[in-house]
mmCIF file of C-alpha atoms in Angstrom:
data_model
loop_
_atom_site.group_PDB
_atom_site.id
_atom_site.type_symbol
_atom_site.label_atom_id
_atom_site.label_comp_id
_atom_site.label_asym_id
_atom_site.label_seq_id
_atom_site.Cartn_x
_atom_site.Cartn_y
_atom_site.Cartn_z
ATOM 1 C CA UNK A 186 16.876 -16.967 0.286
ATOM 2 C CA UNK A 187 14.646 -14.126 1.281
ATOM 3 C CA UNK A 188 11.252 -14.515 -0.534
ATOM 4 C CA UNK A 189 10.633 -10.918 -1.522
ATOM 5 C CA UNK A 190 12.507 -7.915 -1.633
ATOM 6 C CA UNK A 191 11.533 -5.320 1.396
ATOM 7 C CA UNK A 192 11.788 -1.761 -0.459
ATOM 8 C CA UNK A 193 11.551 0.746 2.045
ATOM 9 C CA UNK A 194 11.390 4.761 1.227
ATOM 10 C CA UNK A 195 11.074 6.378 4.056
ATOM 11 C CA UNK A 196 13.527 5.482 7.009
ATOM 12 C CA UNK A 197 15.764 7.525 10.163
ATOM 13 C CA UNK A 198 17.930 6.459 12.660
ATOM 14 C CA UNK A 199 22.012 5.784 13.420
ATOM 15 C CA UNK A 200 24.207 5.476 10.001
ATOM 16 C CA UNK A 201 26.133 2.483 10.864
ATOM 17 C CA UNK A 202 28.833 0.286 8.248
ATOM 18 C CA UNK A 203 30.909 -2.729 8.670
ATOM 19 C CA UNK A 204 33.621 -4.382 6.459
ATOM 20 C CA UNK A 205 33.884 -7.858 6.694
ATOM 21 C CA UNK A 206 35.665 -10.811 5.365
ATOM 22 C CA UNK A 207 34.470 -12.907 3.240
ATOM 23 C CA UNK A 208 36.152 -15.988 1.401
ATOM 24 C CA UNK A 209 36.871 -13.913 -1.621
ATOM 25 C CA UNK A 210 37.003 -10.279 -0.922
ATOM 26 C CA UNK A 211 36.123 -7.904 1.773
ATOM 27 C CA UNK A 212 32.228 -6.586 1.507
ATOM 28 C CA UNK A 213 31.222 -3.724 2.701
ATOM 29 C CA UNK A 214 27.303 -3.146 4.362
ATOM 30 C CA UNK A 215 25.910 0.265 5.133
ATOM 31 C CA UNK A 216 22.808 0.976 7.387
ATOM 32 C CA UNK A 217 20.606 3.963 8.359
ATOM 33 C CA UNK A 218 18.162 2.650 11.023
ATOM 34 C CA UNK A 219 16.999 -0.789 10.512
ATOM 35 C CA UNK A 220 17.461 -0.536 6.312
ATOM 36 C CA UNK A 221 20.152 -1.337 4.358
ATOM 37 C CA UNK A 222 21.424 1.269 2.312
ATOM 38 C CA UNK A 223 23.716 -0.111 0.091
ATOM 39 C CA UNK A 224 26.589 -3.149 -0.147
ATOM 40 C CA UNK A 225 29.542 -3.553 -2.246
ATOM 41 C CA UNK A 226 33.096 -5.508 -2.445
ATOM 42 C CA UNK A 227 35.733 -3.335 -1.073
ATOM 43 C CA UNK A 228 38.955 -3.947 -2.715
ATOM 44 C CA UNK A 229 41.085 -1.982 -1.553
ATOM 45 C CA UNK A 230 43.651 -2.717 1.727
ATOM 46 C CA UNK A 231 40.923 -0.736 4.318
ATOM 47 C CA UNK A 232 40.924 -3.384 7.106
ATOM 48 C CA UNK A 233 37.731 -5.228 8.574
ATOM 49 C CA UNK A 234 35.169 -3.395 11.184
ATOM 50 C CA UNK A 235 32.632 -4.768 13.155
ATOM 51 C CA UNK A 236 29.031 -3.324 12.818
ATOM 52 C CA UNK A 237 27.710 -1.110 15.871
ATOM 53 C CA UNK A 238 24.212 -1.389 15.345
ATOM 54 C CA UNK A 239 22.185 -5.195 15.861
ATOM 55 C CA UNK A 240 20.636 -4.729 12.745
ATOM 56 C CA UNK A 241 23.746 -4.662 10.537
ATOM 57 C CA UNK A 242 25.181 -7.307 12.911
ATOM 58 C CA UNK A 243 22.473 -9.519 11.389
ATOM 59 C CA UNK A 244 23.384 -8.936 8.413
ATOM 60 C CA UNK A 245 26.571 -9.453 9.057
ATOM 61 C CA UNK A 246 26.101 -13.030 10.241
ATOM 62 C CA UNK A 247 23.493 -13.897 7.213
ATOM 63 C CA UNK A 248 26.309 -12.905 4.756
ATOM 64 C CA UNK A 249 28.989 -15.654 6.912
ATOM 65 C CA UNK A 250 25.876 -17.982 6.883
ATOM 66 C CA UNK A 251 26.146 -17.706 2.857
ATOM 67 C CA UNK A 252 29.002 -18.830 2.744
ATOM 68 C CA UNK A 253 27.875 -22.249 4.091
ATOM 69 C CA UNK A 254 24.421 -22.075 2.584
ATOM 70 C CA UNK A 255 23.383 -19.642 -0.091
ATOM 71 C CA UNK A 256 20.027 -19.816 0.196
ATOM 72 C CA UNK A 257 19.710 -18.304 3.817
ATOM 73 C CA UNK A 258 18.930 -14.493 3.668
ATOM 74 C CA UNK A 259 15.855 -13.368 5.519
ATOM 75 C CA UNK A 260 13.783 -10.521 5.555
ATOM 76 C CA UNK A 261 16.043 -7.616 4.837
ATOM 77 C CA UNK A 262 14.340 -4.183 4.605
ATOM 78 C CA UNK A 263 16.846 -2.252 1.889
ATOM 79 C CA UNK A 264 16.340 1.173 0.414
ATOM 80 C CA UNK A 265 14.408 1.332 -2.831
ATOM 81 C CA UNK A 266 16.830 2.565 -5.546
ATOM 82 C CA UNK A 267 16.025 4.855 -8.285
ATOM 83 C CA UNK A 268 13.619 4.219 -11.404
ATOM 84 C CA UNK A 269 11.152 1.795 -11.903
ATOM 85 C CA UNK A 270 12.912 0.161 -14.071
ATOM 86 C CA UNK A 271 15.830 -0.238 -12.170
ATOM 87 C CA UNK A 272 13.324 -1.972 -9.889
ATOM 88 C CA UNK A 273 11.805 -4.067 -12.422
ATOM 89 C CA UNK A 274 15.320 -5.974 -12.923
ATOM 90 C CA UNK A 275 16.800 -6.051 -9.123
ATOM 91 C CA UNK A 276 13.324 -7.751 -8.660
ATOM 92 C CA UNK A 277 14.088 -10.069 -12.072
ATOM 93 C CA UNK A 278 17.708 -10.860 -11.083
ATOM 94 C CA UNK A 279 16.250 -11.897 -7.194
ATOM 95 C CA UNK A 280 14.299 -14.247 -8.818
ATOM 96 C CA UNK A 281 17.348 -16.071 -10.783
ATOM 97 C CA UNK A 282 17.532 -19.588 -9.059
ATOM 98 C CA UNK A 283 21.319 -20.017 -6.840
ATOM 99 C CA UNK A 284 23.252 -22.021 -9.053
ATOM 100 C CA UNK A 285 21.335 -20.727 -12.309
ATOM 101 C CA UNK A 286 22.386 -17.989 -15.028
ATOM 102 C CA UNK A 287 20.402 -15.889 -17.293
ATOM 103 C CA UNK A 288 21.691 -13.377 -20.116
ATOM 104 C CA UNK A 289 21.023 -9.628 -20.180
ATOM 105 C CA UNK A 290 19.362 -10.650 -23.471
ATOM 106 C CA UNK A 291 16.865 -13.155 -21.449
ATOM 107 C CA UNK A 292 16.317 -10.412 -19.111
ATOM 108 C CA UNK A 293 15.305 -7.532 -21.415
ATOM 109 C CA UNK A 294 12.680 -10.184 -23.085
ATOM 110 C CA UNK A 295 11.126 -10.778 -19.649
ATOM 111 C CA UNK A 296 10.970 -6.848 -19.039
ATOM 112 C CA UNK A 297 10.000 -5.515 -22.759
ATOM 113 C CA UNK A 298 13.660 -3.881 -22.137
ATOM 114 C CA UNK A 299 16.975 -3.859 -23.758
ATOM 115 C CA UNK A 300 20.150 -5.656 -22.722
ATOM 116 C CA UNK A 301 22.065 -2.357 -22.710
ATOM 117 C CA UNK A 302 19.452 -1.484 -19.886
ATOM 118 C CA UNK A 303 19.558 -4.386 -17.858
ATOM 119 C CA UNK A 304 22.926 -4.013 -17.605
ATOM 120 C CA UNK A 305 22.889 -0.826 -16.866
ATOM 121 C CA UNK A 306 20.702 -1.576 -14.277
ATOM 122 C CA UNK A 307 22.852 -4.623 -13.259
ATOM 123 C CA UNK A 308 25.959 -2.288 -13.095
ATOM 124 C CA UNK A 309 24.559 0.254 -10.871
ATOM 125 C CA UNK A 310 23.122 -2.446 -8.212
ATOM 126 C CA UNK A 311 23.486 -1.401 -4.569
ATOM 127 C CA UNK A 312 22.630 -4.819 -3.182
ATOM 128 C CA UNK A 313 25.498 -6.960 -5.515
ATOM 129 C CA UNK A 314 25.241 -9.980 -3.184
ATOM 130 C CA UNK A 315 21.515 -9.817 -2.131
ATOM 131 C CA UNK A 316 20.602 -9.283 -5.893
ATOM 132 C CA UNK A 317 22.838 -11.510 -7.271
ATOM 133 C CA UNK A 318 23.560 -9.717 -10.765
ATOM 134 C CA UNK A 319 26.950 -12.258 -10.817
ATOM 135 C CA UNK A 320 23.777 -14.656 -12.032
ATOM 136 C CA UNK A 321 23.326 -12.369 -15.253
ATOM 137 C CA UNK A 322 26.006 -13.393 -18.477
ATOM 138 C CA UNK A 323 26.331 -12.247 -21.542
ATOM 139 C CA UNK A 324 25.729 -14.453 -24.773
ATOM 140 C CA UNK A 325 29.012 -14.975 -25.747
ATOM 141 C CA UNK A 326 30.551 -15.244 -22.164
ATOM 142 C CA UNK A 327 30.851 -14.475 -18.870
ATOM 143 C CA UNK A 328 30.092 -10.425 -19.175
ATOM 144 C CA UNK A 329 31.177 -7.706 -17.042
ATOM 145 C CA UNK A 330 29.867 -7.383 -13.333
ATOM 146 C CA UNK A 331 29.680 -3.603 -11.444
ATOM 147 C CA UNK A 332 30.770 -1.827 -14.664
ATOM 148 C CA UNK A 333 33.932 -3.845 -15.143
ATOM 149 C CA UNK A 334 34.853 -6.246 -17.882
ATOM 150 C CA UNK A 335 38.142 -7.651 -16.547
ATOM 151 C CA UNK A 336 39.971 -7.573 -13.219
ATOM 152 C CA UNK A 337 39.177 -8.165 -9.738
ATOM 153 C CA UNK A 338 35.463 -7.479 -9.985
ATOM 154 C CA UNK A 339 35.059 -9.709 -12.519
ATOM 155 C CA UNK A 340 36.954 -12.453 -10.743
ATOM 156 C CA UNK A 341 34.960 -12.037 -8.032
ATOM 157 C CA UNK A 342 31.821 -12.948 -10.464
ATOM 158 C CA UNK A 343 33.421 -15.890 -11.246
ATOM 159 C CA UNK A 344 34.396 -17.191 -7.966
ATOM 160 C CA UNK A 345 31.159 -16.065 -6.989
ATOM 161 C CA UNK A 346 29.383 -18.422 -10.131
ATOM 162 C CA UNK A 347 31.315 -21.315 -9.457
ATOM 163 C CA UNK A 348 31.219 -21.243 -5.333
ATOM 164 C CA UNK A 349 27.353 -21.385 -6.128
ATOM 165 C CA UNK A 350 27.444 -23.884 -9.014
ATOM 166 C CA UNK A 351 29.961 -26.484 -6.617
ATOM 167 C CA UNK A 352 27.181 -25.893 -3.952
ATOM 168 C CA UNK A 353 24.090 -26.690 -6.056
ATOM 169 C CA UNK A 354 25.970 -30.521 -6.377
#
């Protein structure tokens, strides 16, 4: 697991994306230069595509090394997203232990917020696998994960949950 985030503000250089295959959906990675701008699940039948650039390659091979290990991320520099309090909770959820859950409610205490803003924050989170907002529940259940509250996003936050839970045994 990296051991701090890397915002960076300022960055040039080649635009470069890859799609890759993962054991429970295809995720997409997007670069300019050496940062990452933004990752998400890609759900839709657009077919695999290896990265151009060595720094997404990198990447790339963390994200398969997850799947063994999910504690293995290194130093990643990705593009610093939005408010400051969008900040404040990517940097909360990072901290959430692999195996470990905390509810939106648990969250806003931490950050003098509200739950309805954490997950707002949570739902609009370019790094989904990076800044693991699967790790963030609601009270009374699982809870919704990139805006959805049922179908394949969602089951992705569950196989996500338990793939880390089996690990942690």
């Amino acid at each position: 697991m990296m051991k701090e985030i890397n915002w960076v503000d300022d960055f040039e250089g080649d635009e470069d994306f890859a799609i890759i295959d993962t054991p429970i959906a295809k995720f997409g990675i997007y670069s300019k230069g050496n940062v990452l701008i933004k990752e998400d699940w890609v759900l839709d039948g657009i077919r695999p595509r290896l990265p151009e650039t060595a720094f997404l390659a990198n990447i790339q091979q963390q994200i398969s090394r997850f799947w063994q290990a999910p504690l293995l991320f290194s130093s990643i520099a990705m593009r610093r997203p939005g408010t400051v309090h969008r900040i404040k909770v990517l940097e909360a959820l990072f901290r959430i232990p692999v195996g470990e859950t905390r509810t939106y409610a648990d969250l806003a205490a931490i950050l003098d917020s509200s739950p309805r803003a954490v997950g707002g924050a949570c739902r609009n989170n370019p790094f989904p696998l990076l800044i693991p907002c699967h790790r963030v529940v609601s009270a009374s259940g699982l809870g919704g994960y990139a805006g959805e509250t049922e179908g394949d996003l969602v089951g992705i936050k569950q196989k996500l949950l338990a793939y880390e839970a089996a690990w942690m045994q």
